mmCIF file of C-alpha atoms and ligand atoms in Angstrom:
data_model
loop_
_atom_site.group_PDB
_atom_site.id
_atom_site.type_symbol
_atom_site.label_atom_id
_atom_site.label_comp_id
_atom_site.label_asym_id
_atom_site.label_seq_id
_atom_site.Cartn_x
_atom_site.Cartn_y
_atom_site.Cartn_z
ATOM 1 C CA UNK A 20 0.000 0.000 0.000
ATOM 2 C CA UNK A 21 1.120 3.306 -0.989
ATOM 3 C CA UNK A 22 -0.246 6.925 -0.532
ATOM 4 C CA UNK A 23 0.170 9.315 -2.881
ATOM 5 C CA UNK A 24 0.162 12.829 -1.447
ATOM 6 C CA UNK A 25 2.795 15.361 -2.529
ATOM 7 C CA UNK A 26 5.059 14.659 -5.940
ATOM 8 C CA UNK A 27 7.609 15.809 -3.689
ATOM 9 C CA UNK A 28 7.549 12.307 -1.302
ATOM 10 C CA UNK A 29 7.206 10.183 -4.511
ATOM 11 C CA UNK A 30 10.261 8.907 -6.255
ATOM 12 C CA UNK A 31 11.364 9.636 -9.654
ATOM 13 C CA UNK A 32 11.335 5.895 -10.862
ATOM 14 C CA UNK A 33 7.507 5.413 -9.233
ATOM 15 C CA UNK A 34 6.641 8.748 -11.293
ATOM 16 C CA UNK A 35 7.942 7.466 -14.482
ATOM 17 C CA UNK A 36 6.008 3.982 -13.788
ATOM 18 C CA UNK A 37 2.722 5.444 -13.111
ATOM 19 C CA UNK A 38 3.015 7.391 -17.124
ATOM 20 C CA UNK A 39 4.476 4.514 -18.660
ATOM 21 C CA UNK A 40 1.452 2.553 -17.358
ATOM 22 C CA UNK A 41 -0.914 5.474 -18.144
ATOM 23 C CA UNK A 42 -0.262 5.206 -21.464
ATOM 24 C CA UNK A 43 -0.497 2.057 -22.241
ATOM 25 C CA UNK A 44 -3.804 1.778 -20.260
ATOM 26 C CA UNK A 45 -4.790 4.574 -22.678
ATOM 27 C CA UNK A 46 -4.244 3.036 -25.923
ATOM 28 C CA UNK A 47 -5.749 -0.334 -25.043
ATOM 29 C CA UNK A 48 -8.910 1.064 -24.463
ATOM 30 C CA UNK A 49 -9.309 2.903 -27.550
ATOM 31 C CA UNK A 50 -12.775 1.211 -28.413
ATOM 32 C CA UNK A 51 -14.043 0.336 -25.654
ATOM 33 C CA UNK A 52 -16.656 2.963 -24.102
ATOM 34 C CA UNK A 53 -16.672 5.093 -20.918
ATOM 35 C CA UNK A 54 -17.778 2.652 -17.967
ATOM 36 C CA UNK A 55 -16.355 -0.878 -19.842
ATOM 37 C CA UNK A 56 -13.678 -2.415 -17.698
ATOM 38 C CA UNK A 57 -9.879 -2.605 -18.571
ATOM 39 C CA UNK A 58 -8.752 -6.329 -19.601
ATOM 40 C CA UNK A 59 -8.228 -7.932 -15.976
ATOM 41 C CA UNK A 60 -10.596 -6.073 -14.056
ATOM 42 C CA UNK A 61 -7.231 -5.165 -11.412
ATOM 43 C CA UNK A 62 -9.321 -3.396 -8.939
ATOM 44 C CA UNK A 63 -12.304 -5.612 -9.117
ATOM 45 C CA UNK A 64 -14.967 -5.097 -6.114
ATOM 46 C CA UNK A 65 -12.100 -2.423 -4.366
ATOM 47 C CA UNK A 66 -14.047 1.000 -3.238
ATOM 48 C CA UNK A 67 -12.331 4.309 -3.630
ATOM 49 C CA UNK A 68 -14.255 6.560 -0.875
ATOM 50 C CA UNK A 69 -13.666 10.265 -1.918
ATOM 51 C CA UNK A 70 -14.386 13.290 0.076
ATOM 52 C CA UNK A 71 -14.487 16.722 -0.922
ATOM 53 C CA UNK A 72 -14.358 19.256 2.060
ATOM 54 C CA UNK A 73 -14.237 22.140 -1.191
ATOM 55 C CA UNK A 74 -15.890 22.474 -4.684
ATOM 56 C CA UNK A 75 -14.838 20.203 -7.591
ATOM 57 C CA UNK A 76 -16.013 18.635 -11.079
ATOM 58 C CA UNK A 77 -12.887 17.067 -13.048
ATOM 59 C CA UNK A 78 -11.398 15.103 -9.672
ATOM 60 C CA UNK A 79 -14.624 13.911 -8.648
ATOM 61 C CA UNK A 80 -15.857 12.633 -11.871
ATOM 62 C CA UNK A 81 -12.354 11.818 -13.312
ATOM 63 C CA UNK A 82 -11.505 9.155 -10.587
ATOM 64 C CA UNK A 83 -14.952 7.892 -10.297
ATOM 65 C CA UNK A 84 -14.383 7.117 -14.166
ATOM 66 C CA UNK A 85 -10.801 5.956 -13.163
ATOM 67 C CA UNK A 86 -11.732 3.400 -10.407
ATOM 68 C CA UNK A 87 -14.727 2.271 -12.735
ATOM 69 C CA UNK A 88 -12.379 1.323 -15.675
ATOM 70 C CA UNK A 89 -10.405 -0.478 -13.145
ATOM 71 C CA UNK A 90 -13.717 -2.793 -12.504
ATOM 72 C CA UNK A 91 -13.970 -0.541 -8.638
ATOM 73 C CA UNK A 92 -16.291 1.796 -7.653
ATOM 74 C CA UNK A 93 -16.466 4.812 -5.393
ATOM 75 C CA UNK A 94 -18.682 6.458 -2.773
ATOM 76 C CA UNK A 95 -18.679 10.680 -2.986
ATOM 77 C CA UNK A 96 -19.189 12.509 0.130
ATOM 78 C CA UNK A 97 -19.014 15.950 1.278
ATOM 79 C CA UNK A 98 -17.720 16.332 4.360
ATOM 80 C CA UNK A 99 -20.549 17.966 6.011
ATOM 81 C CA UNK A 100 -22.407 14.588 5.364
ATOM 82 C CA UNK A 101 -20.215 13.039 7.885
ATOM 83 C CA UNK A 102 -19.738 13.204 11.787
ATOM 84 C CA UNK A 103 -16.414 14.555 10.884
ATOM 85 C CA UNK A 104 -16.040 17.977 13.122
ATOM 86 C CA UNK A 105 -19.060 17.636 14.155
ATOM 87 C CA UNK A 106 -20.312 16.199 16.791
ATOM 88 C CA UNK A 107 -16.267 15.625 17.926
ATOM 89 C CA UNK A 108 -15.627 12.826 16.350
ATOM 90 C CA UNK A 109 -11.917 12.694 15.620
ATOM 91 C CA UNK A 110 -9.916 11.925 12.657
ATOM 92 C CA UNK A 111 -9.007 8.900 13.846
ATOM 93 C CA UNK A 112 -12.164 7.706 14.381
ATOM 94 C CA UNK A 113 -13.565 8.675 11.410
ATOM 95 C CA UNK A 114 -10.372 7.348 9.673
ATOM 96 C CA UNK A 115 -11.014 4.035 11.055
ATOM 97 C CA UNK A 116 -14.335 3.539 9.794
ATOM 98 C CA UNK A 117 -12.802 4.504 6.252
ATOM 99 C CA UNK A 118 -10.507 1.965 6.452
ATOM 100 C CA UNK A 119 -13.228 -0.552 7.593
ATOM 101 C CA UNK A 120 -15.457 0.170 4.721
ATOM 102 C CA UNK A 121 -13.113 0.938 1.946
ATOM 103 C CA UNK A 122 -10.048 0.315 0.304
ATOM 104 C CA UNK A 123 -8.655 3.920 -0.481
ATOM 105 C CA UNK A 124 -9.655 7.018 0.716
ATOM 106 C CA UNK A 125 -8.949 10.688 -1.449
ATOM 107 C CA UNK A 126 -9.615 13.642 -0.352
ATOM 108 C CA UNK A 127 -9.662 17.137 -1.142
ATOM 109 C CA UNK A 128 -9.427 19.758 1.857
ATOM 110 C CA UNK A 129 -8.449 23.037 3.016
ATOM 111 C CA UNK A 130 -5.548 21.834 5.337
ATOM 112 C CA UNK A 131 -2.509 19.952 4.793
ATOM 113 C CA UNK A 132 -2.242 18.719 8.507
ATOM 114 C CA UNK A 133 -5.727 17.083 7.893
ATOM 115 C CA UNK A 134 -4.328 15.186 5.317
ATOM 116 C CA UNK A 135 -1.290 13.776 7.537
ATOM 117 C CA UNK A 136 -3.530 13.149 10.384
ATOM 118 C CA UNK A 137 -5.734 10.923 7.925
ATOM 119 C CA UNK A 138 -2.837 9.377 7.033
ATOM 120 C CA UNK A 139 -1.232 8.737 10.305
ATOM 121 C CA UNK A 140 -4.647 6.709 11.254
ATOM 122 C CA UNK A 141 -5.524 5.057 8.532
ATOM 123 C CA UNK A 142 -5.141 1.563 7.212
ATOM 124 C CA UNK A 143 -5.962 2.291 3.401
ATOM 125 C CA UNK A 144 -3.862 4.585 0.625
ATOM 126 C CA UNK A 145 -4.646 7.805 0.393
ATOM 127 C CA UNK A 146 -4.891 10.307 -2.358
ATOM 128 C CA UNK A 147 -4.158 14.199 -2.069
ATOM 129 C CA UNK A 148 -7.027 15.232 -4.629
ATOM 130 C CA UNK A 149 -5.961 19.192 -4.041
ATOM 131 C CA UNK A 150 -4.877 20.739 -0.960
ATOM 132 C CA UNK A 151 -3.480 24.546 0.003
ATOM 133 C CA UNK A 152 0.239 23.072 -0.976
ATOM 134 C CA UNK A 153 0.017 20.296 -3.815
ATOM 135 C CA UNK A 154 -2.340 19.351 -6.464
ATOM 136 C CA UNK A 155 -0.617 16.365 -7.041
ATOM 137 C CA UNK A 156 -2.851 14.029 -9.330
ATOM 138 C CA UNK A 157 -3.467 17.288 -11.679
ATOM 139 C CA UNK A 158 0.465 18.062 -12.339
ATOM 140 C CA UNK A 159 1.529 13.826 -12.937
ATOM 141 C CA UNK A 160 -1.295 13.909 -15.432
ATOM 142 C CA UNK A 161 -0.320 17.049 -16.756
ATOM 143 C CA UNK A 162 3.628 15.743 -17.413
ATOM 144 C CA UNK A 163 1.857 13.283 -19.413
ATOM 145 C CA UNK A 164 -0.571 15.347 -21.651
ATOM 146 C CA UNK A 165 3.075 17.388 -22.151
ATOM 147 C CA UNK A 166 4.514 14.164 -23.346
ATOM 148 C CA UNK A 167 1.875 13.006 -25.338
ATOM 149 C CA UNK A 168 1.134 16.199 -27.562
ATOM 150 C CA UNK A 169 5.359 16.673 -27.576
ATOM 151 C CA UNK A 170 5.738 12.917 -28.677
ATOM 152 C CA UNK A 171 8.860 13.562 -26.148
ATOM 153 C CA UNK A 172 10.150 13.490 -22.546
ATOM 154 C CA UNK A 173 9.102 16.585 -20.791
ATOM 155 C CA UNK A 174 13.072 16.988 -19.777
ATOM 156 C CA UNK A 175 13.659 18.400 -23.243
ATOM 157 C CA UNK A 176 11.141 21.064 -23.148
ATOM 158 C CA UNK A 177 10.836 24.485 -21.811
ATOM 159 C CA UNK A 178 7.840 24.600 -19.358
ATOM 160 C CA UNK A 179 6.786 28.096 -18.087
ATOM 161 C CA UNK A 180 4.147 28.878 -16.008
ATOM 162 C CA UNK A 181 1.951 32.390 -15.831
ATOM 163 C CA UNK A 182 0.224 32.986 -12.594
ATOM 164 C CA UNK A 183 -0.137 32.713 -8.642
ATOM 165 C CA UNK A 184 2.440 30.565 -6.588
ATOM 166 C CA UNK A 185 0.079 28.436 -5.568
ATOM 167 C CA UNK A 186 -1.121 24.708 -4.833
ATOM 168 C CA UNK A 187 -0.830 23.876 -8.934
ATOM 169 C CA UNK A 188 2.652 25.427 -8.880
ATOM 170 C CA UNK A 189 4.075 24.097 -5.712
ATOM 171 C CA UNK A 190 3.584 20.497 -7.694
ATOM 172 C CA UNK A 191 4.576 21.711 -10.425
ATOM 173 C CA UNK A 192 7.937 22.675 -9.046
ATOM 174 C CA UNK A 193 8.165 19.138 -7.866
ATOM 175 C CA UNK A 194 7.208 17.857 -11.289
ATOM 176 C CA UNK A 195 10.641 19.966 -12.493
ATOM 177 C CA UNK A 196 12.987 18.506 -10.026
ATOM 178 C CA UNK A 197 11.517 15.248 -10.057
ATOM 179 C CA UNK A 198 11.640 15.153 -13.982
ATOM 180 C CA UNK A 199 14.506 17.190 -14.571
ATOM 181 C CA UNK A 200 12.785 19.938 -16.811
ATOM 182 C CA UNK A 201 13.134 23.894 -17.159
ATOM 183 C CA UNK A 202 10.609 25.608 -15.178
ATOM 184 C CA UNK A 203 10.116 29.679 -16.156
ATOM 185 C CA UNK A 204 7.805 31.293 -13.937
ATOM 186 C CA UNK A 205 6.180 34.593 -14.739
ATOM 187 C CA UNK A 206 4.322 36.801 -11.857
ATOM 188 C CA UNK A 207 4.335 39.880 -9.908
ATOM 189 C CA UNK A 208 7.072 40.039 -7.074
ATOM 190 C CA UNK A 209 4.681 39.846 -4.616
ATOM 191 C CA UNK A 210 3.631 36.729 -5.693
ATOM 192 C CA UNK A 211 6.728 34.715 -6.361
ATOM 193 C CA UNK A 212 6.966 31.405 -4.656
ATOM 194 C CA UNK A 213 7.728 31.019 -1.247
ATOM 195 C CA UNK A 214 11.172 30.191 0.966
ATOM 196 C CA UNK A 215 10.251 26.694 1.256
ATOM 197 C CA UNK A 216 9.629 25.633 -1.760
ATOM 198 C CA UNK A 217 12.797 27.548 -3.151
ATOM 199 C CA UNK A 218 15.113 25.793 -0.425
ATOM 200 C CA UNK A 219 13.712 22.301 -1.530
ATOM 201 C CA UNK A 220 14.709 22.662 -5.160
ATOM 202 C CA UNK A 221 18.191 24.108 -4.032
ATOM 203 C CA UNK A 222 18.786 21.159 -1.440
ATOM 204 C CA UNK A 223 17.976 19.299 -4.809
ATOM 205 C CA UNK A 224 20.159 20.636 -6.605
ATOM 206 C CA UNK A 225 18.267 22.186 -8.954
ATOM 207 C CA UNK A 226 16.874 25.558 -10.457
ATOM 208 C CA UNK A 227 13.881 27.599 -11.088
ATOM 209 C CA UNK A 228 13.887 30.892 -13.249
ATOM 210 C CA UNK A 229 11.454 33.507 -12.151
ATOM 211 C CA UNK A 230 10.867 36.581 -14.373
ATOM 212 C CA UNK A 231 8.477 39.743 -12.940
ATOM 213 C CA UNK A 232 8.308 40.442 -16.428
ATOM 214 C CA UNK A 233 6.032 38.290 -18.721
ATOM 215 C CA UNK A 234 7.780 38.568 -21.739
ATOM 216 C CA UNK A 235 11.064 37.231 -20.474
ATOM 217 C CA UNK A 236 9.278 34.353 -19.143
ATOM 218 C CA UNK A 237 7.761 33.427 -21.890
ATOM 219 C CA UNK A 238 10.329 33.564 -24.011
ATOM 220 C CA UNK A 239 11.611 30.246 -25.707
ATOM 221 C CA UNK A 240 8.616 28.217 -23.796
ATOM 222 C CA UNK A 241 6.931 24.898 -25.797
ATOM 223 C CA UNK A 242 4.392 24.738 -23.152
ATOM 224 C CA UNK A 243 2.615 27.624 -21.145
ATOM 225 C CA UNK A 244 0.536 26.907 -17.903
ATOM 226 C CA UNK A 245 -2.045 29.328 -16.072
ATOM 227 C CA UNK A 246 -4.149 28.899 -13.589
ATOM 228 C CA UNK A 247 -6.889 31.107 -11.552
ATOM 229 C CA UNK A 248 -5.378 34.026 -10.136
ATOM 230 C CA UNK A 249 -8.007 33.722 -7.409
ATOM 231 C CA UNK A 250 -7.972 29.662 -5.614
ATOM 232 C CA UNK A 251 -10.669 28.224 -4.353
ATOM 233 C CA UNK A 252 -10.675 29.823 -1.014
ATOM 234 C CA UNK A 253 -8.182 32.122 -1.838
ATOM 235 C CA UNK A 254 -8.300 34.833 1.543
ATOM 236 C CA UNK A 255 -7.615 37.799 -0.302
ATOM 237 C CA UNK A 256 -8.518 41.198 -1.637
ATOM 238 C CA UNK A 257 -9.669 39.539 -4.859
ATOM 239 C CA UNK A 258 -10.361 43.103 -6.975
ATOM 240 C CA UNK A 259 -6.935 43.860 -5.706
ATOM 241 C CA UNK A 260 -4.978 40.705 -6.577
ATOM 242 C CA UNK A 261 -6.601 40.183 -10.100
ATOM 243 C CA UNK A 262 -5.355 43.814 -10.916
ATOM 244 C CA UNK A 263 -1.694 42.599 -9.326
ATOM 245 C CA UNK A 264 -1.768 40.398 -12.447
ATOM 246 C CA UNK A 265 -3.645 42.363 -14.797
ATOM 247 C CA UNK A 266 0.061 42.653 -16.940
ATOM 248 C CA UNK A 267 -0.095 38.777 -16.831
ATOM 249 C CA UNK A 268 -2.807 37.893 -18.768
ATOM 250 C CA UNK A 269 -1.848 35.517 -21.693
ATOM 251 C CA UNK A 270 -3.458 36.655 -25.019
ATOM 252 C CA UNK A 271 -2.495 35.594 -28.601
ATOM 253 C CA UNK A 272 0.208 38.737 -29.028
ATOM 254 C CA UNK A 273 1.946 36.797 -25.710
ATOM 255 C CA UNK A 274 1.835 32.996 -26.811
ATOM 256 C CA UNK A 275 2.859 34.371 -30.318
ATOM 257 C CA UNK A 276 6.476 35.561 -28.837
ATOM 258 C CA UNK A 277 6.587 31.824 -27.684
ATOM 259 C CA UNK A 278 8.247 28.841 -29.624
ATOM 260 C CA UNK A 279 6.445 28.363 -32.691
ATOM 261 C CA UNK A 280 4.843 25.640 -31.635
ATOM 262 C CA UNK A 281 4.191 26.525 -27.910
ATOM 263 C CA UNK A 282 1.124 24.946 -26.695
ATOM 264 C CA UNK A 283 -0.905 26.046 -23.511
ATOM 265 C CA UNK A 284 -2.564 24.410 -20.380
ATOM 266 C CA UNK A 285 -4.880 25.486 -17.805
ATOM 267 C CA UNK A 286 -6.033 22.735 -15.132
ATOM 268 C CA UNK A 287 -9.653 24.339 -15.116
ATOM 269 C CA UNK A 288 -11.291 26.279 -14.050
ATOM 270 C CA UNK A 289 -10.366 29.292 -15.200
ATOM 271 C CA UNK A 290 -10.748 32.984 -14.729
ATOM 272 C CA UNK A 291 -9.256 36.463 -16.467
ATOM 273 C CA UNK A 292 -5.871 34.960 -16.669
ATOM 274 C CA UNK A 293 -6.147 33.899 -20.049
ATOM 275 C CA UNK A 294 -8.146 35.680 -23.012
ATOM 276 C CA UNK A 295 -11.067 32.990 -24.912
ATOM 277 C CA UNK A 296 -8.940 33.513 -28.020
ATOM 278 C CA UNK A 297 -6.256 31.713 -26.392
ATOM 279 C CA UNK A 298 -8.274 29.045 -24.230
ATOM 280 C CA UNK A 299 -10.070 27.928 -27.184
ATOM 281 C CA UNK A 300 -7.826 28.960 -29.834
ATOM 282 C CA UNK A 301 -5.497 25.784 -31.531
ATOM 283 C CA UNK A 302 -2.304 26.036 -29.463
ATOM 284 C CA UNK A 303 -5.025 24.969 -26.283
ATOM 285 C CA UNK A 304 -5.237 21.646 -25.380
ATOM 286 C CA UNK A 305 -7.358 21.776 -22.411
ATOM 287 C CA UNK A 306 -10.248 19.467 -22.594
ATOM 288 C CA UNK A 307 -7.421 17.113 -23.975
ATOM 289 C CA UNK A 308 -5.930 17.838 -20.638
ATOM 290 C CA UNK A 309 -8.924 17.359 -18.299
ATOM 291 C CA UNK A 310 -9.682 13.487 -20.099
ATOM 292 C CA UNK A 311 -6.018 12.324 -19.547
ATOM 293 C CA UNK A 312 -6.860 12.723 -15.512
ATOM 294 C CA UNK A 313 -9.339 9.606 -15.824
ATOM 295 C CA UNK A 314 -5.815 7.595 -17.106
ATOM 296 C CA UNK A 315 -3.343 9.025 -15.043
ATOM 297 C CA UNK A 316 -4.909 8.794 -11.968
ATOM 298 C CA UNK A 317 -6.247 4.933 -13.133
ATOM 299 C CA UNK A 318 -2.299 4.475 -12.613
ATOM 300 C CA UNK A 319 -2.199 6.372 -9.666
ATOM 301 C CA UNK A 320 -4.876 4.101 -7.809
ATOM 302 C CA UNK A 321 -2.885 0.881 -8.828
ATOM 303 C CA UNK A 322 0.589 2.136 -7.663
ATOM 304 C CA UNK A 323 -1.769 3.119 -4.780
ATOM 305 C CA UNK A 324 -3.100 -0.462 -4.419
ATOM 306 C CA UNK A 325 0.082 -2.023 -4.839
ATOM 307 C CA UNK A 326 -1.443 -3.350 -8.836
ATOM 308 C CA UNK A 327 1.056 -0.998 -10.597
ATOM 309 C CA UNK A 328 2.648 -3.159 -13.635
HETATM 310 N N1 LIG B 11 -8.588 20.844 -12.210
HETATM 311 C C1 LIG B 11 -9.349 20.433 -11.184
HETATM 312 O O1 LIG B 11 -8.893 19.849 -10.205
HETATM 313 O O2 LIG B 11 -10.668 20.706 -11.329
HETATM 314 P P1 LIG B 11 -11.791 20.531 -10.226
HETATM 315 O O3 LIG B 11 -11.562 21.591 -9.201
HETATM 316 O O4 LIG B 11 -13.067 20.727 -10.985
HETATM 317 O O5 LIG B 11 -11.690 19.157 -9.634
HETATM 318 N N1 LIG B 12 -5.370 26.580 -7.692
HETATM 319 C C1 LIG B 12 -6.731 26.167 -7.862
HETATM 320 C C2 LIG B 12 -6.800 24.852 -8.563
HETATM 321 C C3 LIG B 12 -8.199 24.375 -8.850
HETATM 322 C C4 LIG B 12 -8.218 23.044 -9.518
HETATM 323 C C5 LIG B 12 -7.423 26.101 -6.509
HETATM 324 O O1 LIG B 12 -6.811 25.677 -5.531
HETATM 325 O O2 LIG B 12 -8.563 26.503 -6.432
#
């Protein structure tokens, strides 16, 4: 049993295994339609419990398609359904009866420490399905949709994000250590990412380029990220911080200084980071994007179960 929580606590080799097995997963299934099972059945009659303590459409329906191909199923709760901080009962309670009824647990909350104390009590894998300081099953995927519309390892590209240092970001940083690929990062001073995460890539001996200056950021990139300016839950002066990044905004005139064929990504969903023209123009691949979660994260629940190939 393995949890899968932060890309940062996963090896390199277990990364690279999950996409290998991801794609392969993918191209079997070519006819086959949405709920039919994957040759094998590996998770047969296993139940992924999810719980969602914030809002969310591709996570929740993207691993209740994932654990369905794999022959599982899943119970969705919010976590005001539960006894859960109400009432007082505890984590480990409540982490207990998880474990009794199901076979992995993910979860998407508000607090890292939650996510640890789950962990500490709980017999089953869990899944980090967002949280303030990873988005973990969104980036893995997203190293793969690189891969798959490059038709090469993401360690010869030039990756840049556009945007807030936030829980997207902090993975993706991982993602560029863990995968050895250039990370440019464009965004106001203010917003730059934090101490922390800069000391982990140093004690790792790598690099990240920031730029307070779009332009430069940009510049040379095959693949451009974004993400909302405003999180889900995002305590902040929100008029205030969306003009912060007004100069950040990626339009066509932007991706056009780009490599030629520079292609862009947004994790969904979006806000006035990005202009239409550019979200559903043809260097977008976003819907592409928000499918390959279902076979990523099919991987990601058999590494989880132990199943991985
Ligand atoms: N990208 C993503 O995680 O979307 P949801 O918030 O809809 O799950
Ligand atoms: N950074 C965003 C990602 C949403 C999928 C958030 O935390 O709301």
């Amino acid at each position: 049993m393995k949890h899968f929580i932060h890309l940062k606590d996963i090896s390199a080799k277990d990364l690279r295994k999950i996409i290998v097995d991801a794609k392969k997963r993918k191209n079997l299934r070519k006819r086959l339609n949405t709920l039919e099972v994957d040759k094998g059945s590996p998770l047969k009659g296993k139940m992924l419990i999810q719980m969602f303590e914030k809002a969310s459409s591709r996570t929740r329906i993207s691993f209740y398609l994932a654990i369905k191909q794999l022959g599982g199923g899943t119970l969705t709760l919010r976590s005001n359904e539960l006894h859960l901080g109400q009432g007082g009962e505890s984590i480990a309670d409540t982490a207990k009866i998880l474990s009794t009824y199901g076979d992995g647990f993910m979860m998407r909350t508000d607090s890292d420490e939650k996510i640890e104390n789950f962990k500490d009590h709980l017999s089953i894998p869990i899944i980090n399905g967002l949280s303030p300081s990873s988005h973990p099953t969104q980036v893995l995927s997203d190293v793969f949709t690189v891969e798959e519309i490059k038709k090469k390892p993401i360690s010869k590209l030039n990756i840049c994000w556009i945007g807030d240092s936030n829980n997207v970001l902090d993975s993706l940083i991982a993602a560029s250590v863990k995968f050895s690929f250039k990370l440019s990062i464009g965004c106001p001073k203010k917003f730059e990412p934090g101490k922390k995460v800069r000391d982990w890539v140093k004690k790792n001996n790598r690099q990240i380029f920031i730029y307070n200056d779009v332009k430069n950021a940009v510049k040379e990139a095959d693949v451009i990220f974004s993400d909302k300016v405003i999180s889900l839950n995002d305590k902040v002066n929100k008029k205030k911080k969306i003009e912060q990044f007004k100069k950040f905004k990626i339009d066509t005139k932007l991706i056009n200084t780009a490599n030629k064929d520079c292609i862009f990504l947004h994790c969904l969903p979006r806000g006035d980071e990005v202009s239409d023209e550019v979200f559903l123009g043809k260097k977008s691949h976003v819907w592409q994007q928000a499918l390959n979660r279902v076979h990523v994260q099919k991987s990601i629940l058999l590494y989880c179960f132990g199943k991985l190939r």
